[in-house]
PDB file of C-alpha atoms in Angstrom:
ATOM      1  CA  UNK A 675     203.993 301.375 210.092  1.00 60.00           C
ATOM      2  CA  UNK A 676     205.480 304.769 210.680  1.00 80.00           C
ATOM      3  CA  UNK A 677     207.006 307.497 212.898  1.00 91.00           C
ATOM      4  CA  UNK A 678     205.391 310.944 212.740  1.00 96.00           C
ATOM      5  CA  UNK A 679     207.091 313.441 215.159  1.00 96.00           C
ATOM      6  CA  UNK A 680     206.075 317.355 215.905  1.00 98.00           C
ATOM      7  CA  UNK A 681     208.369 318.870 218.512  1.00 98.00           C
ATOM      8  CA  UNK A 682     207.494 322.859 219.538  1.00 99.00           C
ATOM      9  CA  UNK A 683     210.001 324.227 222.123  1.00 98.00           C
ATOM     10  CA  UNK A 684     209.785 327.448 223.555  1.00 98.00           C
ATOM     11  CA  UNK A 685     213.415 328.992 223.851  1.00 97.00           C
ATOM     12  CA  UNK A 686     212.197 332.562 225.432  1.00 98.00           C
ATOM     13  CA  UNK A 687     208.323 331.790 226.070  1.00 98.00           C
ATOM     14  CA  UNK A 688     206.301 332.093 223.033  1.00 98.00           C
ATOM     15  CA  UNK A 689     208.793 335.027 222.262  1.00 98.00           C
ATOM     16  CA  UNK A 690     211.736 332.997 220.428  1.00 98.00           C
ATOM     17  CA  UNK A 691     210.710 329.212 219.374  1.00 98.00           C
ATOM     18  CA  UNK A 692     211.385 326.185 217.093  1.00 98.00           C
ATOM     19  CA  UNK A 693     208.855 324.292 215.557  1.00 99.00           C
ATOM     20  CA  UNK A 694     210.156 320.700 214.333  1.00 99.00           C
ATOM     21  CA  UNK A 695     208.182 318.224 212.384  1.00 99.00           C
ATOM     22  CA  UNK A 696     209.633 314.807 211.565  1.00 98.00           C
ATOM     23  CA  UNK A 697     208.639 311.483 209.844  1.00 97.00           C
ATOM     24  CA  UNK A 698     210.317 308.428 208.282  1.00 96.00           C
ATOM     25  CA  UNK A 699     208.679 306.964 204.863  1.00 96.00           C
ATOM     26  CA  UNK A 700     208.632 303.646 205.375  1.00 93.00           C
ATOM     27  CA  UNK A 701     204.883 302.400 203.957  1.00 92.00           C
ATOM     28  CA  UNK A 702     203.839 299.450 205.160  1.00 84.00           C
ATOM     29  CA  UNK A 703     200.849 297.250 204.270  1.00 76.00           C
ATOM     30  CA  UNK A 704     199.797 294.076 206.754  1.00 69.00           C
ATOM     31  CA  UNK A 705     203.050 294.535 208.187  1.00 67.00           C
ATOM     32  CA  UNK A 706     205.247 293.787 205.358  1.00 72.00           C
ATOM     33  CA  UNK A 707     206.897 296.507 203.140  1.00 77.00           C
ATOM     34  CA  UNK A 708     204.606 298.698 200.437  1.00 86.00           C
ATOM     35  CA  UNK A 709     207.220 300.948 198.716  1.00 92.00           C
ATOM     36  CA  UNK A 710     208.940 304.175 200.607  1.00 95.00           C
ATOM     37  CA  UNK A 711     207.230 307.244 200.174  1.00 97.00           C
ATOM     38  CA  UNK A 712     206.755 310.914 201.745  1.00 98.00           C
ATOM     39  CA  UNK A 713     204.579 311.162 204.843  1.00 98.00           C
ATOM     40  CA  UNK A 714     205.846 314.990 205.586  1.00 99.00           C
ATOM     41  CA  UNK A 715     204.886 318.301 203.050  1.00 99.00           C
ATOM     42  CA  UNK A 716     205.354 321.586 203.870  1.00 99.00           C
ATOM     43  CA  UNK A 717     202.495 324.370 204.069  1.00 99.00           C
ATOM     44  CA  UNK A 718     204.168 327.413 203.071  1.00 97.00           C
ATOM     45  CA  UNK A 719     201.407 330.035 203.821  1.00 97.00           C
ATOM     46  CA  UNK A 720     201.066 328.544 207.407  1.00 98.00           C
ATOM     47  CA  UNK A 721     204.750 328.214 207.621  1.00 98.00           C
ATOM     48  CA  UNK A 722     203.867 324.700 209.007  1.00 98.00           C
ATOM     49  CA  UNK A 723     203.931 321.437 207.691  1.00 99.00           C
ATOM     50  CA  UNK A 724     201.219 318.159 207.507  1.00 99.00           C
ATOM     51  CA  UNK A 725     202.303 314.488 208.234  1.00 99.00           C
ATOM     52  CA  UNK A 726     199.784 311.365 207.725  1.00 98.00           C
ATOM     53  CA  UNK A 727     199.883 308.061 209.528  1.00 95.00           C
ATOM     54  CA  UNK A 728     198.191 304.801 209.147  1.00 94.00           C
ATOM     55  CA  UNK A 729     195.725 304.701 205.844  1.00 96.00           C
ATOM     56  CA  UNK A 730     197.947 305.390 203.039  1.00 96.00           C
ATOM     57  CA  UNK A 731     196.278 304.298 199.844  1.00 96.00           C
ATOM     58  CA  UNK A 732     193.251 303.296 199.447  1.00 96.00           C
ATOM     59  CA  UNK A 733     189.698 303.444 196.759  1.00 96.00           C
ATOM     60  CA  UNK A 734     188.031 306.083 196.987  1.00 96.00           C
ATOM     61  CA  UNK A 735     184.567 307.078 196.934  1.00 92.00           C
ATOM     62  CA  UNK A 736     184.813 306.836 192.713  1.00 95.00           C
ATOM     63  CA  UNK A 737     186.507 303.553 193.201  1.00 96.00           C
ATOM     64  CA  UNK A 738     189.848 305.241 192.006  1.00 97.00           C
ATOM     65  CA  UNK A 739     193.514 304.518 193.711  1.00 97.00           C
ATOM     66  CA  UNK A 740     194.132 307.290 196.105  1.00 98.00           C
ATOM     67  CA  UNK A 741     197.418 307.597 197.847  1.00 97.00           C
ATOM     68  CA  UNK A 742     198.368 310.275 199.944  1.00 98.00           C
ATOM     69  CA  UNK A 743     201.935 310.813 199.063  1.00 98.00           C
ATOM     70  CA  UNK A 744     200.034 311.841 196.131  1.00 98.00           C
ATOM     71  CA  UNK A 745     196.888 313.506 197.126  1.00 99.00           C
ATOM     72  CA  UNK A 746     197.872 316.095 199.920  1.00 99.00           C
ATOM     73  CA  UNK A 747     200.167 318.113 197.724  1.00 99.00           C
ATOM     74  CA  UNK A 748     197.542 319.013 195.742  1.00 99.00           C
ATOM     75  CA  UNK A 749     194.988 319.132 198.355  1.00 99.00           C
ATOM     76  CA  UNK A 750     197.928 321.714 200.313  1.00 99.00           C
ATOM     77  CA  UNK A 751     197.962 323.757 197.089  1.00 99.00           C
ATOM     78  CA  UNK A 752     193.995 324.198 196.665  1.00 99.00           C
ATOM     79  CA  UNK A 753     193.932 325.522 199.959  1.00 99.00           C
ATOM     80  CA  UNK A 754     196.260 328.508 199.439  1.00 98.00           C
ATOM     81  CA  UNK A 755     193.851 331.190 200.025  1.00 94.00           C
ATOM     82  CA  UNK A 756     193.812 329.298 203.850  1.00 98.00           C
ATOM     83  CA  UNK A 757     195.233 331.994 206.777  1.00 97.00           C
ATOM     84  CA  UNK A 758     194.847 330.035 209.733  1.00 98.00           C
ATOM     85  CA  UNK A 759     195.548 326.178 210.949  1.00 99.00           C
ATOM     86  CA  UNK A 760     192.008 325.470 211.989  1.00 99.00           C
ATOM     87  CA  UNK A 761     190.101 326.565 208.442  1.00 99.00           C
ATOM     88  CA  UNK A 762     193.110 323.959 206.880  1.00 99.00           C
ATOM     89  CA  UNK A 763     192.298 321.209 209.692  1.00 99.00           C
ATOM     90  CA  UNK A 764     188.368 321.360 209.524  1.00 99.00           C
ATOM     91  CA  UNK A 765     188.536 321.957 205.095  1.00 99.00           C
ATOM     92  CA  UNK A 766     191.195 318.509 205.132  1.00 99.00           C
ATOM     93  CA  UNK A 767     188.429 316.958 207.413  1.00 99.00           C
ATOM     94  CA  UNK A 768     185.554 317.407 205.097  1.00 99.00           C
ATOM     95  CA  UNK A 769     187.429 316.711 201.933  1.00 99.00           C
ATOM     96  CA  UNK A 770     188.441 313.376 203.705  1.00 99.00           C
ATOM     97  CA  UNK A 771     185.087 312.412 204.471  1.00 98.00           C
ATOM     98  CA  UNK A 772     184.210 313.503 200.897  1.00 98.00           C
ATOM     99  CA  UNK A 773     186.898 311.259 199.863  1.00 98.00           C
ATOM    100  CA  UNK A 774     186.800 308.053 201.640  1.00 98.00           C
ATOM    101  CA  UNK A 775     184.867 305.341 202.166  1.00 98.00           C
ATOM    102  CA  UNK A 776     183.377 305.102 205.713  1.00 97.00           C
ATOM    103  CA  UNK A 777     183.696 301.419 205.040  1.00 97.00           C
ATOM    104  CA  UNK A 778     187.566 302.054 204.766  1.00 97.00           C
ATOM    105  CA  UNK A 779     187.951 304.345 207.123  1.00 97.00           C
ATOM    106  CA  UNK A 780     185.711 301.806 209.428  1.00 96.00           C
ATOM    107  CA  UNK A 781     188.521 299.409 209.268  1.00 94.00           C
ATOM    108  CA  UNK A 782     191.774 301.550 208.852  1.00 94.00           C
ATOM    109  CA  UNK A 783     193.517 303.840 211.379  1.00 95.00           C
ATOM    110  CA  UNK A 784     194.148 306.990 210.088  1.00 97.00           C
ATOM    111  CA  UNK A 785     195.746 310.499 211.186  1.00 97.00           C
ATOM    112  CA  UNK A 786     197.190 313.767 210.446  1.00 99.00           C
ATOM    113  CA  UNK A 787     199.685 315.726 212.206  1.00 99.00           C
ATOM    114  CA  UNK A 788     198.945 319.894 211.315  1.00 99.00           C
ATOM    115  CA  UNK A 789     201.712 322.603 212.849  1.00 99.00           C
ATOM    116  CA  UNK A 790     202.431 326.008 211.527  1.00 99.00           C
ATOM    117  CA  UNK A 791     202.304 329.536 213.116  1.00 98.00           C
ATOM    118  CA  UNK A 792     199.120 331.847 213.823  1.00 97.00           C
ATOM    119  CA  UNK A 793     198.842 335.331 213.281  1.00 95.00           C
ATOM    120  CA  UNK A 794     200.285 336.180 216.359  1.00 96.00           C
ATOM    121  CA  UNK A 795     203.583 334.088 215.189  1.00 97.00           C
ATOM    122  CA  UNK A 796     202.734 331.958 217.899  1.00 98.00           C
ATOM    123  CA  UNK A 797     203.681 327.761 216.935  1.00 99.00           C
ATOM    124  CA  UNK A 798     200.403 325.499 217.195  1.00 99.00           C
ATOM    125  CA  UNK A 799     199.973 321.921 216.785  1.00 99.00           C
ATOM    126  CA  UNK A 800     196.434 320.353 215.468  1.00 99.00           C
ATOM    127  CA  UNK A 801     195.825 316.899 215.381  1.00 98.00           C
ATOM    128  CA  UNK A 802     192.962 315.054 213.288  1.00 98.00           C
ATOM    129  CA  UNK A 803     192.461 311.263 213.432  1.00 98.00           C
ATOM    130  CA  UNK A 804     189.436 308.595 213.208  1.00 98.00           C
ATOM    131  CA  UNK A 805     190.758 306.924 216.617  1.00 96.00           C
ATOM    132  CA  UNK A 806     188.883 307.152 219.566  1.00 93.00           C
ATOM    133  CA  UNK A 807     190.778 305.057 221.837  1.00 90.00           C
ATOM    134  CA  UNK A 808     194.520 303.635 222.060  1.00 80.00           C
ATOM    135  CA  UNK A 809     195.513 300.549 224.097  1.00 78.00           C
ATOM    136  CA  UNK A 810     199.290 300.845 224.869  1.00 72.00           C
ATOM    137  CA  UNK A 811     200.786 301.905 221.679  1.00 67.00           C
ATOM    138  CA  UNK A 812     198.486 300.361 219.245  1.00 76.00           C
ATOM    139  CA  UNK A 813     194.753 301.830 218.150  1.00 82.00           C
ATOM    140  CA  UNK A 814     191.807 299.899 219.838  1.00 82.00           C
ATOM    141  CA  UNK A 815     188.584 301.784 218.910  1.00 92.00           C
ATOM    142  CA  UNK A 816     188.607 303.261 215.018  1.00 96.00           C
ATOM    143  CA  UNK A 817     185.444 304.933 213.467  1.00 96.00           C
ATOM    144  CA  UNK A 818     183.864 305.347 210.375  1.00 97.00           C
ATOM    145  CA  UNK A 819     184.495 309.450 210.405  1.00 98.00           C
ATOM    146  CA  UNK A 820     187.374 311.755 211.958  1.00 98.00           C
ATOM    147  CA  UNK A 821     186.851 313.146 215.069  1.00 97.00           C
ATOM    148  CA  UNK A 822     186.546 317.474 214.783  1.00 98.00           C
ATOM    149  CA  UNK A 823     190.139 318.469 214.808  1.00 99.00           C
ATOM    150  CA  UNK A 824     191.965 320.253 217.733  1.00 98.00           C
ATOM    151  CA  UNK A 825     194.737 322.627 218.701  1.00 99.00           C
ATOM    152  CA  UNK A 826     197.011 320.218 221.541  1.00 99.00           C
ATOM    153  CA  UNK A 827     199.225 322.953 222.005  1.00 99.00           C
ATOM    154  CA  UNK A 828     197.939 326.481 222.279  1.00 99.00           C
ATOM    155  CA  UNK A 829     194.187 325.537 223.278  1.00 98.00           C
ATOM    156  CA  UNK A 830     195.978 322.381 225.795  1.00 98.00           C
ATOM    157  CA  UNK A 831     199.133 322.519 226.243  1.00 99.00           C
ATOM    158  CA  UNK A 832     200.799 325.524 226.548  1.00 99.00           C
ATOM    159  CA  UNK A 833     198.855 326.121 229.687  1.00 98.00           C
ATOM    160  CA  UNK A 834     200.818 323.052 231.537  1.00 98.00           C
ATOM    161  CA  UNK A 835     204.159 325.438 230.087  1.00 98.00           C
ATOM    162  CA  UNK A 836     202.228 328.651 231.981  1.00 98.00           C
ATOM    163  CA  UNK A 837     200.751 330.595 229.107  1.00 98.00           C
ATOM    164  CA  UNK A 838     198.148 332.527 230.447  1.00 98.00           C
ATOM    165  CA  UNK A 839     196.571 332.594 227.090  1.00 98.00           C
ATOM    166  CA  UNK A 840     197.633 335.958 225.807  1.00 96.00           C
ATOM    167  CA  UNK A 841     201.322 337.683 227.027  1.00 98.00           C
ATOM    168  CA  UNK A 842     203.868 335.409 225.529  1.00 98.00           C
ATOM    169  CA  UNK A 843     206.362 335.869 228.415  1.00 98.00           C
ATOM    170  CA  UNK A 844     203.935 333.977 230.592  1.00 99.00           C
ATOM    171  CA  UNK A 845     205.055 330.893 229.279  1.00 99.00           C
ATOM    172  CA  UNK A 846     208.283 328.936 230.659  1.00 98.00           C
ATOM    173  CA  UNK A 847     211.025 329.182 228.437  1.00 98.00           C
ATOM    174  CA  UNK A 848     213.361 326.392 227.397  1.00 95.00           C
ATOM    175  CA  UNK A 849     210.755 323.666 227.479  1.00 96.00           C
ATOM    176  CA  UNK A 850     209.327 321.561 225.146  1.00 96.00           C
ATOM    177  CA  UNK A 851     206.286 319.352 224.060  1.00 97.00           C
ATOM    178  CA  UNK A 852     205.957 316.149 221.906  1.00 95.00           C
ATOM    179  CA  UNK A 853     203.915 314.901 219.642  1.00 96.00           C
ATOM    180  CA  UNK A 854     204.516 311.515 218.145  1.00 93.00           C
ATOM    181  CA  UNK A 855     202.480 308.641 216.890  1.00 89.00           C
ATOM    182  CA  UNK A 856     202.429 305.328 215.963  1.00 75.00           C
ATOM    183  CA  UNK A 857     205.376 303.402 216.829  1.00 65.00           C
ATOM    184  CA  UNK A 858     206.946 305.315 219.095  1.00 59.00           C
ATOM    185  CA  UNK A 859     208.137 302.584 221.434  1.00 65.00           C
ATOM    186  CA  UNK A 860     211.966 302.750 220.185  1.00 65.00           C
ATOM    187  CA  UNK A 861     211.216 306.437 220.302  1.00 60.00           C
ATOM    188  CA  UNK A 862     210.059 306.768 224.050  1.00 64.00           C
ATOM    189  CA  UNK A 863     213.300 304.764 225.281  1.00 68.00           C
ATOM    190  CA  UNK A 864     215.505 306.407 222.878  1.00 70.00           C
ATOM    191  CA  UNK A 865     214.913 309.486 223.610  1.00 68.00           C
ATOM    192  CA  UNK A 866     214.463 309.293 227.367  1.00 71.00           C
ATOM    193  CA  UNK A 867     217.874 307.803 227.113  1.00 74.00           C
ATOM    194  CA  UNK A 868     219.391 310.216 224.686  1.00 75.00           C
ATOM    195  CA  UNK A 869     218.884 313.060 226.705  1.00 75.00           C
ATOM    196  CA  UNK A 870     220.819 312.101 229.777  1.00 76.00           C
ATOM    197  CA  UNK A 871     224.009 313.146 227.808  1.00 80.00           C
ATOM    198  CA  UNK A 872     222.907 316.376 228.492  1.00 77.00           C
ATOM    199  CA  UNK A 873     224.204 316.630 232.147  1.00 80.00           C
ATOM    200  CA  UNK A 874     227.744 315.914 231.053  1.00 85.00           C
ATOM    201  CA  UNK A 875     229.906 319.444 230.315  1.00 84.00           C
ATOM    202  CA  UNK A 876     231.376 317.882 227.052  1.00 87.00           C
ATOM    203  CA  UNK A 877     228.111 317.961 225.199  1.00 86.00           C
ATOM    204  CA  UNK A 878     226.758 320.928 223.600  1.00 86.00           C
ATOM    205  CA  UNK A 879     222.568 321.319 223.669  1.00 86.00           C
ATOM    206  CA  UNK A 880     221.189 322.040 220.415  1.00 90.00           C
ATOM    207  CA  UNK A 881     221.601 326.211 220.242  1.00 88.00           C
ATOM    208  CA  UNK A 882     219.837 326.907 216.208  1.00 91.00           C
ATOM    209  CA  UNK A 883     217.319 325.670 214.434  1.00 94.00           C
ATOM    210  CA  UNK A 884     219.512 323.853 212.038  1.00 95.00           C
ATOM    211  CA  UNK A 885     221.145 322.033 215.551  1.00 95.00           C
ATOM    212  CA  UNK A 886     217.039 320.809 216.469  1.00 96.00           C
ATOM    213  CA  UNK A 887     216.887 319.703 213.088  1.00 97.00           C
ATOM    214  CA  UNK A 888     219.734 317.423 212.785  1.00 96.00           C
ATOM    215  CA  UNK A 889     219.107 316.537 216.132  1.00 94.00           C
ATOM    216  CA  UNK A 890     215.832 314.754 215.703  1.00 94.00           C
ATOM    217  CA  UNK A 891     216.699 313.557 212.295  1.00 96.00           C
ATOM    218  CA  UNK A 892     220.346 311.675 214.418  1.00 92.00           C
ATOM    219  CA  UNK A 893     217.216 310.196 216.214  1.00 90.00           C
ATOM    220  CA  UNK A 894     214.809 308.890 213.833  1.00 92.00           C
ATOM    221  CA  UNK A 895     218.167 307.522 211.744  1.00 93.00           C
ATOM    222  CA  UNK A 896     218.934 305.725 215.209  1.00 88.00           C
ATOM    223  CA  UNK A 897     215.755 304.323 215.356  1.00 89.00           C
ATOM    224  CA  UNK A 898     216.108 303.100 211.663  1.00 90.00           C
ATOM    225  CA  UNK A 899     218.856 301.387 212.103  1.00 89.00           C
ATOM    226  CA  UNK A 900     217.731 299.572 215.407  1.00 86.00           C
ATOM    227  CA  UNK A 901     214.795 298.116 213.372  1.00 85.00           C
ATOM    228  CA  UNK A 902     216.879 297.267 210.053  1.00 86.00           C
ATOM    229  CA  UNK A 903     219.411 295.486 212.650  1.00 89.00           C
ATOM    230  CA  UNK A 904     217.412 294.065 215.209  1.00 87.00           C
ATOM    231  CA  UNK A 905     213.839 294.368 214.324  1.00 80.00           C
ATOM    232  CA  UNK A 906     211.502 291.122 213.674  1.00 80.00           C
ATOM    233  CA  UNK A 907     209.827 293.952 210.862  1.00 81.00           C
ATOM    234  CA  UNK A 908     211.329 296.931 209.689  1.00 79.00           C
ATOM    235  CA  UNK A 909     208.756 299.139 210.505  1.00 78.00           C
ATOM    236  CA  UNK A 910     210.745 302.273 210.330  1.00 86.00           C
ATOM    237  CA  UNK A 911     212.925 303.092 207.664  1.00 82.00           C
ATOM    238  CA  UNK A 912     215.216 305.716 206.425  1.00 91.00           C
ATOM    239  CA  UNK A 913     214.859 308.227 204.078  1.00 96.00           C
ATOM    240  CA  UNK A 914     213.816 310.467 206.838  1.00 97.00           C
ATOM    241  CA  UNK A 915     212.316 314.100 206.254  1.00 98.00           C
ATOM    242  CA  UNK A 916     212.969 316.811 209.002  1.00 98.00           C
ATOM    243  CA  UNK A 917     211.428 320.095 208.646  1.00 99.00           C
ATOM    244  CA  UNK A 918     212.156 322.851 211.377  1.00 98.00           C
ATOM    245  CA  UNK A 919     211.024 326.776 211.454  1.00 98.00           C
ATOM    246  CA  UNK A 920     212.570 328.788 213.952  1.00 97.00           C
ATOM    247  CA  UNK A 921     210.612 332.252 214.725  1.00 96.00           C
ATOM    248  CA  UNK A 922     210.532 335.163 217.051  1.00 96.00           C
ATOM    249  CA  UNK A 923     207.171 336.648 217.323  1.00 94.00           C
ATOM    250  CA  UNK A 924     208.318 339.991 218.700  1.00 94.00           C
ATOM    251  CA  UNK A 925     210.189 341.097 215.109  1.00 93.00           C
ATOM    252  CA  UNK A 926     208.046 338.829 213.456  1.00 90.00           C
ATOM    253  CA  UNK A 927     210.681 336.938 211.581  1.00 89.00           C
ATOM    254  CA  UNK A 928     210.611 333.220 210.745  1.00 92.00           C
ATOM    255  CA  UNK A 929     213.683 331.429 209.635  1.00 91.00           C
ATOM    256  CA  UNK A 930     213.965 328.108 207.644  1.00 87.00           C
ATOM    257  CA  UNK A 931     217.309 326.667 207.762  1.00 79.00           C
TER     258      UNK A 931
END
């Protein structure tokens, strides 16, 4: 099991935001512990990052041991010639389907959580899974193939934040929108509940990038310790990896604490 997290927050609309991608690396296979690995690399030339849930090693289509911990570094580094998050989303898809089994995939969940900047220094968030349907927090339809991947936030989302699709002041400023997945049932109370301590006049909000950062990973280590203590499995685990960008797309500048 796992926690993958992607949290995009517009500070002054698109103008000034933070871009926040989190996950634990606790592997897990039939719900007992596998080993603790990365689930979270960094794609420098997107100034974005790639997290995986679900299928974690498997044979592939030569019959060798694949494990992603292993395989998407050097998957990230062939594509470094890659300008934009869709051309990385829709090459990962058809070197997945290149790689895997449909038999495997037929009978494991699997995802990928893709955020980085566009041209326009504007944060995006793509998601590509073999899921089709969820019941409650757990996967109830899984295919043989990955869906086409999509942009949730700039081609979804950021119109519910009122980005009209092209001036970046159109969008609401200090909001935010999640993306999580897996078992994010400690998460959803946690954080509902965390947030509260906002109202009171003795708590500071996160104000830098390096605040959102150790912010979220306060959070995940939270979680960790609920299911270490209390858990029937631990599911989630600590070490936990927290990457954040922070950029303003007027000067074009992106800072990486």
């Amino acid at each position: 099991m796992t926690l993958v997290l992607n949290e995009i927050h517009l500070l002054d609309g698109l103008n000034s935001t933070v871009l926040v991608a989190a996950a634990d690396r606790r592997i897990s296979s039939d719900g007992g512990y596998f080993g603790t690995h990365p689930k979270l690399f960094r794609i420098p030339y997107l100034h974005g990052a790639i997290s995986y849930f679900g299928l974690a090693v498997f044979r592939d289509s030569a019959a060798n041991t694949c494990r992603f911990w292993d395989w998407l570094p050097a998957f990230i580094k062939r594509q470094t010639g890659v300008r934009d998050l869709r051309t990385f989303a829709y090459n990962l898809r058809d070197a997945l389907h290149q790689l895997i089994p449909a038999d495997t995939l037929r009978k494991a969940p699997s995802g990928f959580h893709i955020c980085g900047y566009n041209e326009q220094f504007f944060p995006d968030y793509w998601f590509l899974t073999n899921i089709r349907e969820m019941k409650g927090y757990a996967p109830s339809r899984i295919e043989s193939s990955y869906k086409a991947p999509g942009s949730h936030f700039l081609c979804r989302d950021a119109a519910k934040l009122g980005w009209d699709g092209q001036d970046p002041s159109s969008a609401r400023s200090k909001v935010m929108m999640i993306y999580r997945n897996v078992d994010f049932r400690a998460r959803a109370v946690v954080w509902k509940q965390l947030k509260h301590m906002w109202q009171f006049p003795d708590f500071m909000r996160p104000q830098r990038s390096a605040d959102y950062r150790d912010y979220v990973r306060f959070k995940f280590e939270f979680i960790a310790h609920l299911y270490r203590r209390w858990g029937r499995k631990e599911v989630i685990a600590k070490p936990i990896d927290v990457m954040v960008w922070s950029v303003d797309s007027r000067q074009r500048k992106i800072e990486q604490p």
